[in-house]
XYZ file of C-alpha atoms in Angstrom:
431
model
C 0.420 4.753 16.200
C -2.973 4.984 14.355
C -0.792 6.577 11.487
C 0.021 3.695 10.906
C -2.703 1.178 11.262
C -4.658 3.376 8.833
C -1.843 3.055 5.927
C -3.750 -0.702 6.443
C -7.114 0.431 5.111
C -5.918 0.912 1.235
C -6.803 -1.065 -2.086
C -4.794 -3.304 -4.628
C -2.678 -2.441 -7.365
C -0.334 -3.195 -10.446
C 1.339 -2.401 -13.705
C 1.353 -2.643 -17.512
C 4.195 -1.879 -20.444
C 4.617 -1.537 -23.774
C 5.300 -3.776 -27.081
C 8.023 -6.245 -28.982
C 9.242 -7.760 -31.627
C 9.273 -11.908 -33.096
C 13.160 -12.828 -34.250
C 14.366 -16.216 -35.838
C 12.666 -18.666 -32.976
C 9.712 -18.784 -34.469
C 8.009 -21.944 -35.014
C 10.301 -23.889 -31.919
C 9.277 -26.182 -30.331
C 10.284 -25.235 -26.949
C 11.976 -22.295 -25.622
C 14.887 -21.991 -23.020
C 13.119 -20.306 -20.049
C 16.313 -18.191 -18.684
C 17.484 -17.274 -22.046
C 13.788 -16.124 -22.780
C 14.019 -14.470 -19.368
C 17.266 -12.647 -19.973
C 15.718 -11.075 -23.397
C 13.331 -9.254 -21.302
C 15.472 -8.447 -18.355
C 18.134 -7.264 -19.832
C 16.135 -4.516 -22.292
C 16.906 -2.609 -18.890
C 20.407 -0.999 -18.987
C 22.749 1.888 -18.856
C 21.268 5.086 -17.427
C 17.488 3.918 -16.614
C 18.785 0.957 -14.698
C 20.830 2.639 -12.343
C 18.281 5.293 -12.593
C 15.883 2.592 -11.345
C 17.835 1.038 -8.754
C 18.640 4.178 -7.402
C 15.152 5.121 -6.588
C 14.235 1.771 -5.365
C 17.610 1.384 -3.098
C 16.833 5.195 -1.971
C 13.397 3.681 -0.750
C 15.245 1.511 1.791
C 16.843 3.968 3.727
C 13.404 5.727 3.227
C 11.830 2.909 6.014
C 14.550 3.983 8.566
C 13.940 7.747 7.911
C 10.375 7.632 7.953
C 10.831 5.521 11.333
C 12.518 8.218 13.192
C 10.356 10.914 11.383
C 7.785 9.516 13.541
C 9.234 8.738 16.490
C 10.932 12.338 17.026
C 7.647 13.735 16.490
C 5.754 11.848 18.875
C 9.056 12.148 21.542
C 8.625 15.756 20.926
C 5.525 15.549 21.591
C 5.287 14.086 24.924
C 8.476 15.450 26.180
C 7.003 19.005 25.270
C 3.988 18.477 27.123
C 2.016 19.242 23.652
C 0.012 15.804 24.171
C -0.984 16.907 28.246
C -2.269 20.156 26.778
C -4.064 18.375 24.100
C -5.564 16.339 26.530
C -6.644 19.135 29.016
C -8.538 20.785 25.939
C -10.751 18.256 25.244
C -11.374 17.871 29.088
C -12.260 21.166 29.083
C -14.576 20.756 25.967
C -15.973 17.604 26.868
C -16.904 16.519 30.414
C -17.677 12.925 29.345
C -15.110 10.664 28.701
C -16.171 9.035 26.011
C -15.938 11.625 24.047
C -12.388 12.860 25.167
C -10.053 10.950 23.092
C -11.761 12.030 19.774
C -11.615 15.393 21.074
C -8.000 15.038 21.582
C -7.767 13.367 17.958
C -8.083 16.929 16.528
C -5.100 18.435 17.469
C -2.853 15.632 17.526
C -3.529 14.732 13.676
C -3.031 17.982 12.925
C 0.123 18.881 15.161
C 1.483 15.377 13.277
C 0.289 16.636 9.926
C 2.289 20.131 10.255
C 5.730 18.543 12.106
C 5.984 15.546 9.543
C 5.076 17.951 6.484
C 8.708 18.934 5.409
C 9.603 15.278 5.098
C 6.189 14.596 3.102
C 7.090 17.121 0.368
C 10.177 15.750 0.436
C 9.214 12.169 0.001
C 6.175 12.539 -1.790
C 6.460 15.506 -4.443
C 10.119 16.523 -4.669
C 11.624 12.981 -4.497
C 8.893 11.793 -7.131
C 9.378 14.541 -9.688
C 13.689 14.063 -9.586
C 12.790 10.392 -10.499
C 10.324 11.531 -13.148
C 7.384 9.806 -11.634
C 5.169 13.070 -10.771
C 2.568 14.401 -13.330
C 1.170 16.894 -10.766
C 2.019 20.290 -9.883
C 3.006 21.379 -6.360
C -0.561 22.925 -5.945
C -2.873 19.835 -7.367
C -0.019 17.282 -4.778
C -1.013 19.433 -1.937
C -4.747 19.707 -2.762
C -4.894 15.667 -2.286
C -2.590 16.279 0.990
C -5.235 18.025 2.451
C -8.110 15.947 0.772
C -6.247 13.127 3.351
C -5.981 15.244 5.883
C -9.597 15.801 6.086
C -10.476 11.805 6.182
C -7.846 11.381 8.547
C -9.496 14.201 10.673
C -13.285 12.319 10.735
C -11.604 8.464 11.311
C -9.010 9.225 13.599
C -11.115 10.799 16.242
C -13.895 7.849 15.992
C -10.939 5.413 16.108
C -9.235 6.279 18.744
C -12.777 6.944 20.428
C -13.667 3.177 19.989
C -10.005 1.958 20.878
C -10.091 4.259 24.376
C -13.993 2.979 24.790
C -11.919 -0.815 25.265
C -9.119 0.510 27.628
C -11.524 1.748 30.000
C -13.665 -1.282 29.755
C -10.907 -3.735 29.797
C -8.216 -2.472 30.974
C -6.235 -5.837 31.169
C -7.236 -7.441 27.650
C -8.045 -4.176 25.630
C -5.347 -5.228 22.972
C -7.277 -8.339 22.461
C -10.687 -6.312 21.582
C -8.496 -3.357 20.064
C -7.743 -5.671 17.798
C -11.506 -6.405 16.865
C -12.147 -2.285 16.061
C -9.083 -2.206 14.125
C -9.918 -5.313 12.334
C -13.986 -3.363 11.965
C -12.353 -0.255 10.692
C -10.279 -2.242 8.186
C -13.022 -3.962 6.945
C -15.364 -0.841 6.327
C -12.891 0.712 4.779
C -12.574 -2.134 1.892
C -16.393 -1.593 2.058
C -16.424 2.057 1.990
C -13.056 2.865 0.469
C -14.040 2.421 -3.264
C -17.344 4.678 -3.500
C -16.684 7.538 -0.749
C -12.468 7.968 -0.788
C -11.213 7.102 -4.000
C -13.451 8.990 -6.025
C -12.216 12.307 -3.812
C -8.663 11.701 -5.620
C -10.033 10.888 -9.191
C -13.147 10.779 -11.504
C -14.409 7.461 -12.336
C -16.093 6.910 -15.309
C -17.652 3.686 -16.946
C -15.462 1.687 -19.310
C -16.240 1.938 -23.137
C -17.797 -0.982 -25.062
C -15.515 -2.813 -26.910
C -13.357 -5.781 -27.374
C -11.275 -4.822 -24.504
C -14.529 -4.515 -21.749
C -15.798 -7.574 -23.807
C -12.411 -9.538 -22.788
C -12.535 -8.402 -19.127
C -16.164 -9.211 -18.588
C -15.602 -12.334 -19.901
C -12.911 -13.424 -18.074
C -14.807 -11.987 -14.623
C -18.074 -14.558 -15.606
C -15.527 -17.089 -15.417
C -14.940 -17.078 -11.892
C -18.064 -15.671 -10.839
C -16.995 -12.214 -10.652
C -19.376 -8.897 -10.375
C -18.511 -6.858 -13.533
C -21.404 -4.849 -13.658
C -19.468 -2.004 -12.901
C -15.871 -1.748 -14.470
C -14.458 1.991 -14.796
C -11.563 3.542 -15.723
C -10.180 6.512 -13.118
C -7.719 9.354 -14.453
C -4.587 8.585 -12.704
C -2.631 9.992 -15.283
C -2.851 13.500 -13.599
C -0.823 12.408 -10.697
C 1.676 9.965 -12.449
C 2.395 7.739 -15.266
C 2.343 4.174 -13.222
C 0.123 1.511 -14.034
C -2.761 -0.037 -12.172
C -6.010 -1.768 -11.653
C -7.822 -3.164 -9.100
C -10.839 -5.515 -8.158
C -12.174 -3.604 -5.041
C -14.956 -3.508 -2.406
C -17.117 -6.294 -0.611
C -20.370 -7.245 -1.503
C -22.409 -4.147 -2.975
C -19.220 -2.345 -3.580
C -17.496 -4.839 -5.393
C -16.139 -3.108 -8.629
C -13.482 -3.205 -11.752
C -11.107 -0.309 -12.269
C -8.512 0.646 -14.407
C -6.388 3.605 -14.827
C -6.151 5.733 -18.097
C -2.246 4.767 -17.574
C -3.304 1.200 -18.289
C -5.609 1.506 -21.035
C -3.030 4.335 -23.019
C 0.173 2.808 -22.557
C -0.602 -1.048 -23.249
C -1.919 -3.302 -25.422
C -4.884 -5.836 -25.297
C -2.321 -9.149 -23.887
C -0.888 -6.292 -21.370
C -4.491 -5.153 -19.842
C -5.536 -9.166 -19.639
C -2.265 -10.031 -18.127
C -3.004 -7.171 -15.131
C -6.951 -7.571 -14.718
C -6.219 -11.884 -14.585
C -3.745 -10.904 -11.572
C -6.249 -8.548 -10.021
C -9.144 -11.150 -10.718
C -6.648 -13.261 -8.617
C -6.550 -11.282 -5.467
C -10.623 -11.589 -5.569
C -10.719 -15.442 -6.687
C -8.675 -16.210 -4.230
C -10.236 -14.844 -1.156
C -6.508 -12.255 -0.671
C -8.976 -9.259 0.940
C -10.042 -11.985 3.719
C -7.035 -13.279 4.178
C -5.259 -9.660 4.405
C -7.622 -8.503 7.017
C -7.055 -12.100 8.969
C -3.029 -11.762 8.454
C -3.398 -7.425 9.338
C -5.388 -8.046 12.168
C -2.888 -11.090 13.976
C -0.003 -8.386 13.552
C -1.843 -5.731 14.919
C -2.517 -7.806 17.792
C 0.782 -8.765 17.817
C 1.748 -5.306 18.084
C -1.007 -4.323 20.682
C 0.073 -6.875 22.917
C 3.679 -5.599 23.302
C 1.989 -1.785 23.659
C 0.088 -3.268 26.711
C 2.915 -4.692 28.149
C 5.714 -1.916 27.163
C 3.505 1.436 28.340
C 2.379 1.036 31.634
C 6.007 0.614 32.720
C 6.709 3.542 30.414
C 3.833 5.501 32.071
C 5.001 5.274 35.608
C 8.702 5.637 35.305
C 8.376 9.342 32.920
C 4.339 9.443 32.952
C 4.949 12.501 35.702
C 7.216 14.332 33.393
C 4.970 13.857 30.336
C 1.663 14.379 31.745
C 0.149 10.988 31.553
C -1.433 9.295 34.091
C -2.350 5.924 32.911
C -3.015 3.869 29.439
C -6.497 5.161 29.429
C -5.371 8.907 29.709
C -5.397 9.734 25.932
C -2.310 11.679 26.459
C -0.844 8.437 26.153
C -1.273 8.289 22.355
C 2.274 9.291 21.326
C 3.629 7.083 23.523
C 1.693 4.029 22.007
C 3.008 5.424 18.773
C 6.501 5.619 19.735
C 5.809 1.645 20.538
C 4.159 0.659 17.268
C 6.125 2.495 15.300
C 9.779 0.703 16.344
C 7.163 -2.816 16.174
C 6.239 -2.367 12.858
C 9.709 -1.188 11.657
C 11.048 -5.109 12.684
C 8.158 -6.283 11.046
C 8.612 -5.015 8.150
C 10.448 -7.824 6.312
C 7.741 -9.904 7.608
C 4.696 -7.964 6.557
C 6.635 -7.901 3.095
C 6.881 -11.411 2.886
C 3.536 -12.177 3.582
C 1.601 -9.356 0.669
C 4.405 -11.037 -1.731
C 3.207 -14.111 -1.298
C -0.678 -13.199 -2.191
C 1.370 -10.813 -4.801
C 2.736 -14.429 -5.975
C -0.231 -16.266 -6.211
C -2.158 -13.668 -7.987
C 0.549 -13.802 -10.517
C -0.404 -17.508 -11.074
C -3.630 -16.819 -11.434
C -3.431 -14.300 -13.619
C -1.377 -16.372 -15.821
C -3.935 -19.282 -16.030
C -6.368 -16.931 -16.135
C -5.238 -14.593 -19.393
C -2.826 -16.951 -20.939
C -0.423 -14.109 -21.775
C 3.145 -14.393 -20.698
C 4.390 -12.115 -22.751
C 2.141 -9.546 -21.710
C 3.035 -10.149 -17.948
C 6.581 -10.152 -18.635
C 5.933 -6.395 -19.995
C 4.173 -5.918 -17.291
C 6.508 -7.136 -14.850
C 9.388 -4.983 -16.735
C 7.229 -1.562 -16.663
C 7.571 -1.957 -13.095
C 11.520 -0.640 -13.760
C 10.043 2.702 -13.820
C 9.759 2.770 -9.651
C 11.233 -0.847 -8.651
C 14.499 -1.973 -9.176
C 14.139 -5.233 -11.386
C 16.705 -7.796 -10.475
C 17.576 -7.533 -6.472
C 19.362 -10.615 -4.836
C 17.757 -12.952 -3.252
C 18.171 -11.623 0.360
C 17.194 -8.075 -0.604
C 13.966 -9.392 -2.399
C 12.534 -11.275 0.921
C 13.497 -7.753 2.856
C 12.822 -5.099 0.820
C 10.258 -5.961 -1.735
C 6.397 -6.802 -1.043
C 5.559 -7.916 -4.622
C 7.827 -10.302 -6.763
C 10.565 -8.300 -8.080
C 10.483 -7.784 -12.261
C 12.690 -10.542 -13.001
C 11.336 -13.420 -10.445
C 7.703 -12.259 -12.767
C 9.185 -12.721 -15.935
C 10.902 -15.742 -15.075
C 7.571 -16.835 -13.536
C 5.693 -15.926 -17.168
C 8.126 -17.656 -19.046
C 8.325 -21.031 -17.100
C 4.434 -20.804 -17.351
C 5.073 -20.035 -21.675
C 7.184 -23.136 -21.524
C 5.228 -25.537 -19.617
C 1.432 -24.326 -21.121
C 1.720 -22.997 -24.831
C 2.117 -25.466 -27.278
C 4.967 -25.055 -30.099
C 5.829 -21.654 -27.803
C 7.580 -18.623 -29.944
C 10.464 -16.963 -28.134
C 9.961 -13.105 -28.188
C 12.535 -10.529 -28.207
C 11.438 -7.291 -26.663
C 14.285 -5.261 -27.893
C 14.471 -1.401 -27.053
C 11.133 -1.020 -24.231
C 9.927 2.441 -25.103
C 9.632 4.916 -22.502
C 6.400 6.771 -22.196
């Protein structure tokens, strides 16, 4: 259950690409937006797009497997009677009952941890490296493993502690005020998140001066953005992808960029991705995540509270569980949230890409570089196939796909630059 909620408490991202070249257009008037889309789009073929739609088409049967990952494990745990024991440890530990279901946290994290870790290496390290998308070794991947392991460890237990705190207090509306901790925890983690986690996983360093600082700062003053602090971060020792991100709330508010970004782009490229990431501040997307997170988590609660009780007195006796506030019951509320969240998934998808969307507008008022975001959009190829249909984009994707961004850049070419120059990317090199 919480396994989930807490893939929730994370920060933005996005790409960058590399460079083209003018041919015989220059000095139109106007440009024809598909054709001008189509140059870009189509720099993808042969070997790397199949390559690329593999991986991305792989990821969709990756949502069903992960599904049942997680809902054998938890099965196997109640039906083995690991969660009862669990539970009669930390009564054992702890006589007060407060303190129980963090108590219980402990092994149950862990027990998770080990049973899901096959499919983890398989998913994160092994699949990454075939597709060429892993820079680390086994040993530096499994360091960071760990490194999560341990947060998950300390907010787990006071999560479930607070959640548990609500049962026993309300036992007939606790998913309405399990909703409210969820929604707290969310929020300190945006707080939190960007000066206590990420800089476990990399080493954050202040941007140099230059033209390229200059051009970010200035475009933060614009809007009223805090850009004190802008840093770069070495993702480049876990993978080649590219991303930025305006993060925090209030005294945490900061800029960061990868190394990826700053090495493997040019000046239009790094505007085109810090206007979009500017967007998701500008317009208020962190708020209106945590609003849109928090009504599906309800959502989601609501059908636990209604689903386990009857759950609890038809196999409780076999399992060990003798009511919702026994915190036993946590793989069951798993097993629950974890088939919820699987239907929701198109939805939850639908509703990021439309924030991804507006961002994208943004970004292009904001930098005035279409060709930049079209590279952008295309360096995307690298992990997400570019052209889906139409059906398969609503599903499956929570950003706009590479070619709706392109298409998006070049209507916005054709509609704002004056006497606009039709680009032809050619050959996109591949770092």
């Amino acid at each position: 259950m919480f396994r989930i909620l807490m893939l929730f408490i994370a920060a933005a991202l996005i790409a960058g690409l590399p460079t083209e070249s003018l041919f015989a257009q220059a000095g139109a008037s106007a440009i024809d937006v598909e054709q001008a889309s189509r140059a870009y789009i189509d720099t993808l073929q042969g070997a790397e797009l199949e390559k690329s739609n593999q991986y991305f088409e792989g990821g969709y049967w990756l949502i069903l497997w992960a599904a049942l990952v997680g809902l054998l494990v938890d099965f196997a745990i109640l039906q083995s009677r690991l969660s009862a024991r669990f539970r009669d440890w930390a009564e054992r530990v702890a006589s007060r009952k407060w303190l129980q279901p963090a108590l219980y946290a402990f092994p149950y994290v862990i027990a998770g941890f080990l049973f899901t870790l096959p499919w983890t290496i398989y998913t994160g390290f092994f699949r990454e490296q075939q597709y060429g998308l892993m820079s680390q070794d086994f040993g530096g991947w499994f360091g960071e493993q760990m490194i999560g392991l341990v947060i998950s460890l300390v907010i787990f237990p006071l999560l479930i502690m607070a959640i548990f705190a609500v049962i026993r207090r309300a036992p007939k509306t606790w998913w309405i005020w399990g909703t409210g901790v969820i929604s707290i925890f969310l929020f300190i983690g945006l707080l939190l998140g960007p000066v206590f986690i990420a800089p476990l996983f990399n080493d954050y360093s202040e941007m140099a001066e230059g033209p390229m600082r200059d051009r970010i700062v200035a475009m933060a003053a614009e809007y009223d953005i805090p850009a004190d602090n802008i840093y770069v971060f070495d993702q480049s020792k876990q993978h080649k992808r590219i991303s930025a991100n305006v993060s925090g709330i209030g005294p945490t508010i900061r800029v960061s960029l990868n190394d990826n970004l700053l090495e493997r782009t040019d000046p239009a490229e790094v505007a085109a991705v810090m206007g979009h990431e500017m967007g998701h501040y500008v317009l208020g997307h962190t708020w209106r995540t945590v609003l849109i997170l928090s009504l599906i988590v309800a959502v989601g609660l609501f059908v636990v509270a209604r689903l386990a009780p009857r759950l609890i007195e038809r196999h409780g006796g076999k399992w060990g569980i003798g009511s919702i506030s026994d915190p036993a019951v946590i793989p069951l509320l798993s097993l629950i949230l974890t088939v919820y969240f699987f239907a929701a998934t198109p939805a939850i998808n639908s509703l990021i890409r439309i924030n991804e969307s507006d961002a994208d507008r943004f970004g292009l008022n904001t930098a005035r570089e279409p060709d930049g975001f079209a590279k952008v959009a295309m360096r995307l190829s690298e992990y997400r196939k570019i052209e889906p249909g139409p059906v398969e984009e609503m599903l499956f994707f929570d950003h706009p796909s590479g070619a709706t961004r392109v298409r998006m850049s070049m209507q916005w070419k054709a509609d704002h630059v004056k006497n606009p120059v039709m680009l032809n990317p050619g050959k996109l090199e591949k770092e």
